[in-house]
Short mmCIF file of C-alpha atoms in Angstrom, two decimals:
data_model
loop_
_atom_site.label_atom_id
_atom_site.label_comp_id
_atom_site.label_asym_id
_atom_site.label_seq_id
_atom_site.Cartn_x
_atom_site.Cartn_y
_atom_site.Cartn_z
CA UNK A 241 -12.95 -6.91 -80.58
CA UNK A 242 -16.31 -5.81 -79.18
CA UNK A 243 -16.44 -5.66 -75.41
CA UNK A 244 -19.12 -7.43 -73.37
CA UNK A 245 -21.00 -4.27 -72.35
CA UNK A 246 -20.97 -2.90 -75.87
CA UNK A 247 -22.19 -6.14 -77.39
CA UNK A 248 -24.87 -6.57 -74.75
CA UNK A 249 -26.10 -3.01 -75.27
CA UNK A 250 -26.07 -3.41 -79.03
CA UNK A 251 -28.16 -6.59 -79.03
CA UNK A 252 -30.51 -5.34 -76.32
CA UNK A 253 -31.25 -2.03 -78.02
CA UNK A 254 -31.78 -3.68 -81.39
CA UNK A 255 -34.12 -6.20 -79.80
CA UNK A 256 -36.23 -3.33 -78.43
CA UNK A 257 -36.17 -1.66 -81.85
CA UNK A 258 -37.31 -4.82 -83.61
CA UNK A 259 -40.14 -5.26 -81.15
CA UNK A 260 -41.22 -1.67 -81.66
CA UNK A 261 -41.68 -2.14 -85.39
CA UNK A 262 -43.42 -5.47 -85.12
CA UNK A 263 -40.52 -7.85 -85.77
CA UNK A 264 -39.74 -10.31 -82.99
CA UNK A 265 -36.29 -11.64 -83.77
CA UNK A 266 -34.26 -11.73 -80.54
CA UNK A 267 -31.04 -13.72 -80.69
CA UNK A 268 -31.20 -17.12 -78.97
CA UNK A 269 -29.53 -17.84 -75.63
CA UNK A 270 -25.85 -18.48 -76.36
CA UNK A 271 -23.81 -19.48 -73.27
CA UNK A 272 -20.53 -18.94 -75.14
CA UNK A 273 -21.13 -15.19 -74.93
CA UNK A 274 -21.57 -15.29 -71.18
CA UNK A 275 -25.00 -13.65 -71.18
CA UNK A 276 -28.54 -14.46 -72.30
CA UNK A 277 -30.32 -12.63 -75.04
CA UNK A 278 -33.39 -12.02 -74.42
CA UNK A 279 -47.80 -14.44 -101.19
CA UNK A 280 -49.24 -15.37 -103.66
CA UNK A 281 -47.86 -18.09 -105.94
CA UNK A 282 -45.30 -16.73 -108.38
CA UNK A 283 -45.28 -17.41 -112.10
CA UNK A 284 -42.82 -20.26 -111.54
CA UNK A 285 -44.81 -21.85 -108.72
CA UNK A 286 -46.43 -25.19 -109.34
CA UNK A 287 -50.22 -25.22 -108.90
CA UNK A 288 -51.50 -27.22 -105.96
CA UNK A 289 -54.85 -28.81 -105.22
CA UNK A 290 -56.89 -26.47 -103.08
CA UNK A 291 -57.77 -28.46 -99.99
CA UNK A 292 -59.39 -26.44 -97.22
CA UNK A 293 -59.98 -26.70 -93.50
CA UNK A 294 -62.42 -25.06 -91.07
CA UNK A 295 -62.31 -25.76 -87.33
CA UNK A 296 -65.10 -24.56 -85.04
CA UNK A 297 -64.78 -24.81 -81.28
CA UNK A 298 -67.36 -24.37 -78.56
CA UNK A 299 -65.80 -23.34 -75.23
CA UNK A 300 -68.33 -25.09 -72.97
CA UNK A 301 -69.12 -28.32 -74.77
CA UNK A 302 -72.64 -29.75 -74.99
CA UNK A 303 -75.02 -31.34 -72.52
CA UNK A 304 -74.06 -34.97 -73.24
CA UNK A 305 -77.46 -36.75 -72.90
CA UNK A 306 -78.99 -34.37 -75.46
CA UNK A 307 -76.03 -34.29 -77.84
CA UNK A 308 -74.99 -37.90 -78.30
CA UNK A 309 -77.15 -40.00 -80.65
CA UNK A 310 -79.02 -43.13 -79.66
CA UNK A 311 -77.19 -46.05 -81.25
CA UNK A 312 -78.60 -49.31 -82.54
CA UNK A 313 -76.99 -51.85 -84.87
CA UNK A 314 -73.22 -51.89 -84.69
CA UNK A 315 -70.17 -53.71 -85.95
CA UNK A 316 -67.18 -54.10 -83.66
CA UNK A 317 -63.64 -53.89 -84.96
CA UNK A 318 -61.13 -53.99 -82.13
CA UNK A 319 -62.56 -51.23 -80.00
CA UNK A 320 -64.29 -49.32 -82.80
CA UNK A 321 -68.03 -49.61 -83.42
CA UNK A 322 -69.39 -48.21 -86.67
CA UNK A 323 -73.08 -47.25 -86.50
CA UNK A 324 -75.00 -46.41 -89.62
CA UNK A 325 -78.35 -46.57 -87.88
CA UNK A 326 -78.69 -43.94 -85.17
CA UNK A 327 -81.14 -41.42 -83.80
CA UNK A 328 -79.80 -37.95 -83.16
CA UNK A 329 -80.43 -36.30 -79.81
CA UNK A 330 -82.47 -33.14 -79.15
CA UNK A 331 -79.41 -30.90 -79.43
CA UNK A 332 -77.93 -32.56 -82.50
CA UNK A 333 -81.23 -33.14 -84.33
CA UNK A 334 -80.42 -30.41 -86.87
CA UNK A 335 -77.62 -32.62 -88.22
CA UNK A 336 -80.26 -34.86 -89.83
CA UNK A 337 -80.28 -32.35 -92.70
CA UNK A 338 -76.63 -33.18 -93.47
CA UNK A 339 -76.68 -36.76 -92.22
CA UNK A 340 -74.92 -38.13 -95.32
CA UNK A 341 -72.30 -35.37 -95.28
CA UNK A 342 -71.06 -35.71 -91.70
CA UNK A 343 -69.69 -38.18 -89.18
CA UNK A 344 -70.10 -38.04 -85.41
CA UNK A 345 -67.05 -39.33 -83.53
CA UNK A 346 -67.58 -40.58 -80.00
CA UNK A 347 -65.12 -41.73 -77.33
CA UNK A 348 -62.03 -39.66 -78.20
CA UNK A 349 -60.14 -37.06 -76.19
CA UNK A 350 -56.70 -35.56 -75.65
CA UNK A 351 -55.90 -37.18 -72.33
CA UNK A 352 -55.70 -33.79 -70.63
CA UNK A 353 -57.44 -32.59 -67.49
CA UNK A 354 -58.09 -29.25 -65.87
CA UNK A 355 -61.67 -28.50 -66.87
CA UNK A 356 -61.89 -25.04 -68.37
CA UNK A 357 -58.10 -24.76 -68.60
CA UNK A 358 -58.04 -27.71 -71.01
CA UNK A 359 -60.67 -26.43 -73.42
CA UNK A 360 -57.88 -24.51 -75.16
CA UNK A 361 -56.25 -27.81 -76.14
CA UNK A 362 -59.08 -28.57 -78.56
CA UNK A 363 -57.01 -28.05 -81.73
CA UNK A 364 -53.57 -28.78 -80.27
CA UNK A 365 -53.92 -31.69 -77.85
CA UNK A 366 -51.44 -29.97 -75.53
CA UNK A 367 -52.00 -27.59 -72.63
CA UNK A 368 -50.10 -24.33 -72.83
CA UNK A 369 -48.32 -25.07 -69.55
CA UNK A 370 -47.06 -28.37 -71.00
CA UNK A 371 -45.94 -26.94 -74.34
CA UNK A 372 -42.25 -26.67 -73.52
CA UNK A 373 -42.00 -30.44 -73.08
CA UNK A 374 -43.49 -31.16 -76.52
CA UNK A 375 -41.50 -31.09 -79.80
CA UNK A 376 -44.21 -29.04 -81.52
CA UNK A 377 -45.19 -27.06 -78.43
CA UNK A 378 -48.93 -26.46 -78.35
CA UNK A 379 -49.29 -25.42 -81.99
CA UNK A 380 -52.82 -25.94 -83.27
CA UNK A 381 -53.68 -27.86 -86.41
CA UNK A 382 -54.67 -24.71 -88.32
CA UNK A 383 -51.38 -22.94 -87.67
CA UNK A 384 -49.35 -26.08 -88.36
CA UNK A 385 -51.09 -26.53 -91.72
CA UNK A 386 -50.70 -22.85 -92.65
CA UNK A 387 -46.92 -22.99 -92.14
CA UNK A 388 -46.68 -25.63 -94.84
CA UNK A 389 -48.41 -23.61 -97.59
CA UNK A 390 -46.88 -20.11 -97.37
CA UNK A 391 -47.97 -17.53 -99.90
CA UNK A 392 -50.73 -19.51 -101.56
CA UNK A 393 -53.46 -17.23 -100.17
CA UNK A 394 -53.66 -13.61 -99.07
CA UNK A 395 -54.35 -14.73 -95.49
CA UNK A 396 -52.56 -17.87 -94.26
CA UNK A 397 -55.37 -18.39 -91.72
CA UNK A 398 -58.38 -16.57 -90.38
CA UNK A 399 -58.98 -16.85 -86.63
CA UNK A 400 -62.37 -15.55 -85.53
CA UNK A 401 -63.54 -15.10 -81.96
CA UNK A 402 -63.89 -12.54 -79.20
CA UNK A 403 -61.74 -11.14 -76.44
CA UNK A 404 -64.12 -11.67 -73.52
CA UNK A 405 -65.19 -14.65 -71.49
CA UNK A 406 -63.25 -17.47 -69.86
CA UNK A 407 -59.50 -16.80 -69.42
CA UNK A 408 -59.56 -13.53 -71.31
CA UNK A 409 -61.02 -14.41 -74.65
CA UNK A 410 -60.38 -16.53 -77.73
CA UNK A 411 -57.62 -19.11 -77.31
CA UNK A 412 -58.57 -21.57 -80.01
CA UNK A 413 -55.46 -20.99 -82.13
CA UNK A 414 -51.77 -21.11 -81.08
CA UNK A 415 -48.48 -20.83 -82.95
CA UNK A 416 -45.56 -23.21 -82.53
CA UNK A 417 -43.86 -20.64 -80.30
CA UNK A 418 -46.74 -20.80 -77.83
CA UNK A 419 -48.29 -17.48 -78.86
CA UNK A 420 -52.05 -17.07 -78.88
CA UNK A 421 -53.36 -15.90 -82.26
CA UNK A 422 -55.41 -12.72 -81.76
CA UNK A 423 -58.90 -13.17 -83.22
CA UNK A 424 -60.91 -11.18 -85.72
CA UNK A 425 -63.69 -9.98 -83.44
CA UNK A 426 -66.78 -9.80 -85.63
CA UNK A 427 -68.32 -9.69 -89.13
CA UNK A 428 -67.53 -5.98 -89.51
CA UNK A 429 -63.79 -6.60 -89.06
CA UNK A 430 -63.84 -9.81 -91.10
CA UNK A 431 -65.66 -8.17 -94.01
CA UNK A 432 -63.14 -5.31 -94.04
CA UNK A 433 -60.23 -7.74 -94.03
CA UNK A 434 -61.66 -9.75 -96.93
CA UNK A 435 -63.20 -7.15 -99.21
CA UNK A 436 -62.23 -3.54 -98.44
CA UNK A 437 -59.48 -2.48 -100.82
CA UNK A 438 -56.22 -1.06 -99.47
CA UNK A 439 -56.01 2.71 -99.83
CA UNK A 440 -53.13 3.82 -102.11
CA UNK A 441 -51.58 5.81 -99.27
CA UNK A 442 -51.69 2.72 -97.09
CA UNK A 443 -49.95 0.73 -99.82
CA UNK A 444 -47.05 3.16 -99.66
CA UNK A 445 -46.95 2.90 -95.87
CA UNK A 446 -46.94 -0.89 -96.02
CA UNK A 447 -44.20 -0.95 -98.63
CA UNK A 448 -42.14 1.31 -96.37
CA UNK A 449 -42.76 -1.12 -93.52
CA UNK A 450 -41.62 -4.05 -95.65
CA UNK A 451 -38.43 -2.20 -96.60
CA UNK A 452 -37.78 -1.31 -92.96
CA UNK A 453 -38.34 -4.89 -91.84
CA UNK A 454 -35.99 -6.15 -94.55
CA UNK A 455 -33.25 -3.74 -93.46
CA UNK A 456 -33.74 -4.73 -89.84
CA UNK A 457 -33.30 -8.37 -90.75
CA UNK A 458 -30.08 -7.44 -92.54
CA UNK A 459 -28.85 -5.85 -89.30
CA UNK A 460 -29.87 -8.91 -87.32
CA UNK A 461 -28.04 -11.23 -89.73
CA UNK A 462 -24.91 -9.08 -89.63
CA UNK A 463 -24.99 -9.10 -85.82
CA UNK A 464 -25.30 -12.87 -85.77
CA UNK A 465 -22.47 -13.34 -88.25
CA UNK A 466 -20.25 -11.01 -86.24
CA UNK A 467 -20.54 -13.04 -83.04
CA UNK A 468 -20.35 -16.46 -84.70
CA UNK A 469 -16.57 -16.73 -84.37
CA UNK A 470 -16.86 -16.45 -80.58
CA UNK A 471 -19.20 -19.42 -80.23
CA UNK A 472 -18.55 -23.04 -79.38
CA UNK A 473 -19.99 -25.80 -81.59
CA UNK A 474 -23.17 -26.17 -79.55
CA UNK A 475 -23.94 -22.47 -79.75
CA UNK A 476 -23.11 -22.39 -83.46
CA UNK A 477 -25.85 -24.97 -83.95
CA UNK A 478 -28.27 -22.75 -82.00
CA UNK A 479 -27.24 -19.77 -84.08
CA UNK A 480 -27.75 -21.74 -87.27
CA UNK A 481 -31.29 -22.58 -86.15
CA UNK A 482 -31.83 -18.92 -85.39
CA UNK A 483 -30.60 -17.82 -88.81
CA UNK A 484 -32.95 -20.36 -90.37
CA UNK A 485 -35.82 -18.63 -88.57
CA UNK A 486 -34.56 -15.28 -89.90
CA UNK A 487 -34.72 -16.65 -93.43
CA UNK A 488 -38.25 -17.90 -92.78
CA UNK A 489 -39.29 -14.42 -91.64
CA UNK A 490 -37.71 -12.91 -94.77
CA UNK A 491 -39.69 -15.35 -96.86
CA UNK A 492 -42.96 -14.49 -95.11
CA UNK A 493 -42.33 -10.76 -95.58
CA UNK A 494 -41.70 -11.32 -99.26
CA UNK A 495 -44.87 -13.37 -99.65
CA UNK A 496 -46.98 -10.73 -97.88
CA UNK A 497 -45.48 -8.02 -100.06
CA UNK A 498 -46.52 -9.89 -103.19
CA UNK A 499 -50.21 -9.39 -102.29
CA UNK A 500 -50.05 -5.59 -101.90
CA UNK A 501 -50.87 -4.80 -105.54
CA UNK A 502 -53.36 -7.63 -106.06
CA UNK A 503 -56.95 -6.36 -105.64
CA UNK A 504 -59.20 -8.08 -103.15
CA UNK A 505 -62.40 -9.73 -104.43
CA UNK A 506 -65.41 -7.51 -105.01
CA UNK A 507 -67.63 -7.14 -101.96
CA UNK A 508 -70.74 -9.33 -102.31
CA UNK A 509 -72.91 -7.06 -100.15
CA UNK A 510 -72.74 -3.88 -98.10
CA UNK A 511 -70.39 -3.75 -95.14
CA UNK A 512 -72.11 -5.12 -92.00
CA UNK A 513 -72.02 -3.84 -88.44
CA UNK A 514 -71.37 -6.00 -85.41
CA UNK A 515 -74.42 -6.83 -83.31
CA UNK A 516 -73.84 -9.78 -81.01
CA UNK A 517 -72.42 -13.26 -81.56
CA UNK A 518 -75.85 -14.92 -81.61
CA UNK A 519 -77.12 -12.66 -84.40
CA UNK A 520 -73.73 -12.41 -86.09
CA UNK A 521 -73.08 -16.16 -86.27
CA UNK A 522 -74.88 -16.78 -89.61
CA UNK A 523 -73.00 -13.86 -91.18
CA UNK A 524 -69.66 -15.06 -89.82
CA UNK A 525 -70.28 -18.45 -91.40
CA UNK A 526 -71.21 -16.80 -94.70
CA UNK A 527 -68.04 -14.71 -94.70
CA UNK A 528 -65.92 -17.78 -93.93
CA UNK A 529 -67.54 -19.59 -96.86
CA UNK A 530 -66.82 -16.64 -99.16
CA UNK A 531 -63.24 -16.43 -97.92
CA UNK A 532 -62.75 -20.06 -98.91
CA UNK A 533 -64.49 -19.73 -102.26
CA UNK A 534 -62.48 -16.65 -103.26
CA UNK A 535 -59.28 -18.38 -102.11
CA UNK A 536 -58.59 -15.51 -99.72
CA UNK A 537 -57.64 -18.26 -97.28
CA UNK A 538 -57.75 -22.03 -97.10
CA UNK A 539 -57.86 -22.30 -93.34
CA UNK A 540 -60.24 -20.75 -90.82
CA UNK A 541 -61.07 -21.21 -87.16
CA UNK A 542 -64.06 -19.95 -85.23
CA UNK A 543 -64.56 -20.03 -81.48
CA UNK A 544 -67.99 -19.75 -79.88
CA UNK A 545 -67.05 -18.20 -76.59
CA UNK A 546 -67.72 -15.44 -74.11
CA UNK A 547 -69.77 -13.20 -76.41
CA UNK A 548 -72.35 -15.95 -76.99
CA UNK A 549 -75.03 -14.52 -74.71
CA UNK A 550 -78.13 -16.68 -73.98
CA UNK A 551 -80.17 -13.52 -73.47
CA UNK A 552 -79.83 -12.80 -77.20
CA UNK A 553 -81.80 -16.01 -77.72
CA UNK A 554 -84.40 -15.02 -75.15
CA UNK A 555 -82.85 -17.27 -72.49
CA UNK A 556 -82.33 -16.12 -68.93
CA UNK A 557 -78.99 -16.67 -67.22
CA UNK A 558 -75.36 -16.72 -68.29
CA UNK A 559 -73.87 -19.32 -70.65
CA UNK A 560 -71.22 -20.44 -68.17
CA UNK A 561 -73.73 -20.65 -65.35
CA UNK A 562 -76.16 -22.71 -67.43
CA UNK A 563 -73.40 -25.16 -68.36
CA UNK A 564 -73.06 -25.89 -64.63
CA UNK A 565 -76.70 -26.89 -64.52
CA UNK A 566 -76.48 -29.11 -61.43
CA UNK A 567 -79.17 -31.31 -63.03
CA UNK A 568 -81.72 -28.51 -62.68
CA UNK A 569 -84.22 -29.17 -65.47
CA UNK A 570 -84.94 -25.52 -66.30
CA UNK A 571 -81.20 -24.90 -66.80
CA UNK A 572 -80.86 -28.05 -68.90
CA UNK A 573 -83.80 -27.01 -71.10
CA UNK A 574 -82.23 -23.58 -71.61
CA UNK A 575 -78.88 -25.18 -72.41
CA UNK A 576 -80.44 -27.49 -75.00
CA UNK A 577 -82.10 -24.51 -76.70
CA UNK A 578 -78.83 -22.60 -76.79
CA UNK A 579 -76.75 -25.53 -78.02
CA UNK A 580 -79.36 -26.51 -80.60
CA UNK A 581 -79.01 -23.07 -82.16
CA UNK A 582 -75.28 -23.58 -82.52
CA UNK A 583 -75.79 -26.93 -84.27
CA UNK A 584 -78.50 -25.45 -86.50
CA UNK A 585 -76.18 -22.71 -87.73
CA UNK A 586 -73.33 -25.19 -88.20
CA UNK A 587 -75.67 -27.35 -90.31
CA UNK A 588 -76.58 -24.35 -92.47
CA UNK A 589 -72.88 -23.61 -92.93
CA UNK A 590 -72.21 -27.14 -94.19
CA UNK A 591 -75.20 -26.87 -96.52
CA UNK A 592 -73.89 -23.55 -97.80
CA UNK A 593 -70.49 -25.07 -98.60
CA UNK A 594 -72.26 -27.92 -100.38
CA UNK A 595 -74.09 -25.40 -102.57
CA UNK A 596 -70.98 -23.43 -103.57
CA UNK A 597 -68.63 -24.30 -106.42
CA UNK A 598 -64.85 -24.11 -106.54
CA UNK A 599 -62.40 -24.86 -109.35
CA UNK A 600 -62.94 -28.62 -109.11
CA UNK A 601 -66.52 -29.13 -107.96
CA UNK A 602 -68.45 -28.46 -104.78
CA UNK A 603 -66.66 -26.49 -102.09
CA UNK A 604 -67.65 -28.94 -99.35
CA UNK A 605 -65.95 -31.84 -101.14
CA UNK A 606 -62.60 -30.07 -100.78
CA UNK A 607 -63.25 -28.58 -97.34
CA UNK A 608 -62.86 -30.47 -94.07
CA UNK A 609 -65.11 -29.01 -91.38
CA UNK A 610 -64.43 -29.94 -87.76
CA UNK A 611 -66.93 -28.93 -85.09
CA UNK A 612 -66.57 -29.73 -81.42
CA UNK A 613 -65.13 -28.74 -78.07
CA UNK A 614 -62.29 -29.34 -75.66
CA UNK A 615 -64.93 -29.80 -72.97
CA UNK A 616 -66.75 -33.12 -72.68
CA UNK A 617 -69.11 -32.22 -69.84
CA UNK A 618 -68.97 -28.70 -68.39
CA UNK A 619 -71.16 -29.60 -65.42
CA UNK A 620 -68.46 -31.95 -64.12
CA UNK A 621 -65.49 -30.14 -65.73
CA UNK A 622 -64.69 -33.33 -67.68
CA UNK A 623 -62.37 -33.17 -70.69
CA UNK A 624 -63.19 -36.73 -71.74
CA UNK A 625 -65.36 -38.09 -74.56
CA UNK A 626 -65.20 -34.83 -76.49
CA UNK A 627 -68.13 -33.98 -78.80
CA UNK A 628 -66.88 -34.18 -82.39
CA UNK A 629 -68.70 -33.66 -85.68
CA UNK A 630 -66.70 -33.92 -88.88
CA UNK A 631 -68.18 -32.94 -92.25
CA UNK A 632 -67.12 -32.75 -95.89
CA UNK A 633 -63.61 -33.20 -97.23
CA UNK A 634 -64.53 -36.08 -99.53
CA UNK A 635 -64.58 -38.62 -96.69
CA UNK A 636 -67.08 -41.39 -96.10
CA UNK A 637 -69.91 -40.09 -93.91
CA UNK A 638 -73.41 -40.93 -92.71
CA UNK A 639 -72.27 -42.78 -89.58
CA UNK A 640 -71.25 -42.62 -85.95
CA UNK A 641 -67.76 -43.83 -85.06
CA UNK A 642 -67.92 -45.06 -81.47
CA UNK A 643 -64.54 -45.79 -79.90
CA UNK A 644 -64.53 -48.04 -76.84
CA UNK A 645 -63.26 -45.85 -74.00
CA UNK A 646 -62.01 -48.91 -72.12
CA UNK A 647 -60.00 -50.36 -74.99
CA UNK A 648 -56.26 -50.27 -74.40
CA UNK A 649 -55.54 -49.23 -77.98
CA UNK A 650 -58.05 -46.41 -78.12
CA UNK A 651 -56.46 -43.63 -80.21
CA UNK A 652 -56.14 -39.99 -79.12
CA UNK A 653 -58.15 -37.29 -80.89
CA UNK A 654 -54.91 -36.00 -82.42
CA UNK A 655 -54.92 -39.05 -84.71
CA UNK A 656 -57.85 -37.41 -86.47
CA UNK A 657 -55.67 -34.32 -86.91
CA UNK A 658 -52.97 -36.39 -88.63
CA UNK A 659 -55.63 -37.76 -90.99
CA UNK A 660 -56.81 -34.21 -91.69
CA UNK A 661 -53.29 -32.90 -92.29
CA UNK A 662 -52.51 -35.71 -94.71
CA UNK A 663 -55.76 -35.07 -96.56
CA UNK A 664 -54.78 -31.40 -96.66
CA UNK A 665 -51.73 -32.50 -98.62
CA UNK A 666 -49.05 -32.51 -95.93
CA UNK A 667 -46.53 -35.31 -95.58
CA UNK A 668 -46.65 -35.77 -91.85
CA UNK A 669 -46.97 -38.88 -89.71
CA UNK A 670 -47.34 -37.19 -86.33
CA UNK A 671 -49.04 -34.29 -84.65
CA UNK A 672 -48.66 -33.59 -80.92
CA UNK A 673 -49.68 -36.75 -79.00
CA UNK A 674 -50.79 -38.75 -82.03
CA UNK A 675 -49.95 -42.39 -82.59
CA UNK A 676 -50.82 -42.43 -86.29
CA UNK A 677 -53.86 -41.70 -88.44
CA UNK A 678 -57.40 -42.36 -87.22
CA UNK A 679 -58.34 -45.89 -88.15
CA UNK A 680 -61.71 -46.46 -89.69
CA UNK A 681 -61.71 -42.99 -91.21
CA UNK A 682 -61.43 -42.81 -94.97
#
């Protein structure tokens, strides 16, 4: 029988080896041992309807008086007012061009606090520090959806952002294990990922990596099977959960391997160079649209964060500083100009999707586009009444949904996420803090 020191050394060294080759598969904590351990669709696959999802997050929110529309006639339904007559504000005026293709949702939030520390809950509803107490952790809607459709696209998701700014860069997307998804940093990198073919020598390297990863998983499984007889029933259950995760990793490796010999789509234009986020934003939106149309992915996220420099729009001052305007009119005017540009480019993106065809009609009809922020009012660090614009996806639009913030049955924003996930084709009734689907949204 293996001695404690030998077993501990074996597991520890293998864990380091796995980490070194990009496979994180440490055995779970098993008290019985007395120490802690630290593709594409195949020919037999059934075709599925291609529903798509794009989530765009602004790290600093919008100046509320200029963003929210002026509302007139309304109908009340138990804390929900539906407005079909409304006048958009100075910041959101660009949305008039897609008025019948979008809905503004007012009065919803995640129930979190913490100012800038809660902006990262935008797509999860859960702060990272609270993740351990939640069944799903702080997984974001994009990553949750991607887990349910493995292998259907070359890239399960595309996360686009930068690595500078508040709290060290893009934190819009999180896995169920509480890991931040590193972003694609600009149009140059995104273009290469989507359209630059894999060099034959790199194919051989990647195939070697897949074989190595498969053999490592074999070692991990053998190690787990070897210690199983020493475990009590509780630890056997933990080990079974662990082995299930091993099988999931094996499946993901197999699916990724299936794409190696499938050519990428032809490049639609010459490879771009990164400039700055202000100038790059239209091109990023275009590349996201092309990624969806070519079925390179069905899910994308984009964060407008630290690299969005007001000076690239001819505005003096820093973005973060302007958001804390202190009611100074010159700062507010600059903020409105900056935020208006973001809404203008979002509007053009929605129009672009509406002009593009997919296998069953217009791309926008099968693409849900969520635009908003985890910050309700940056000047006061409020994470309430989050700005939300929802476009496309085949839903009813041309209205403002105004939820009464004093109503005792006001739903959380995560109810919208359940509605989106169900529309995406997933059979789920809950997501994070949700209480159901979002009523009034169909």
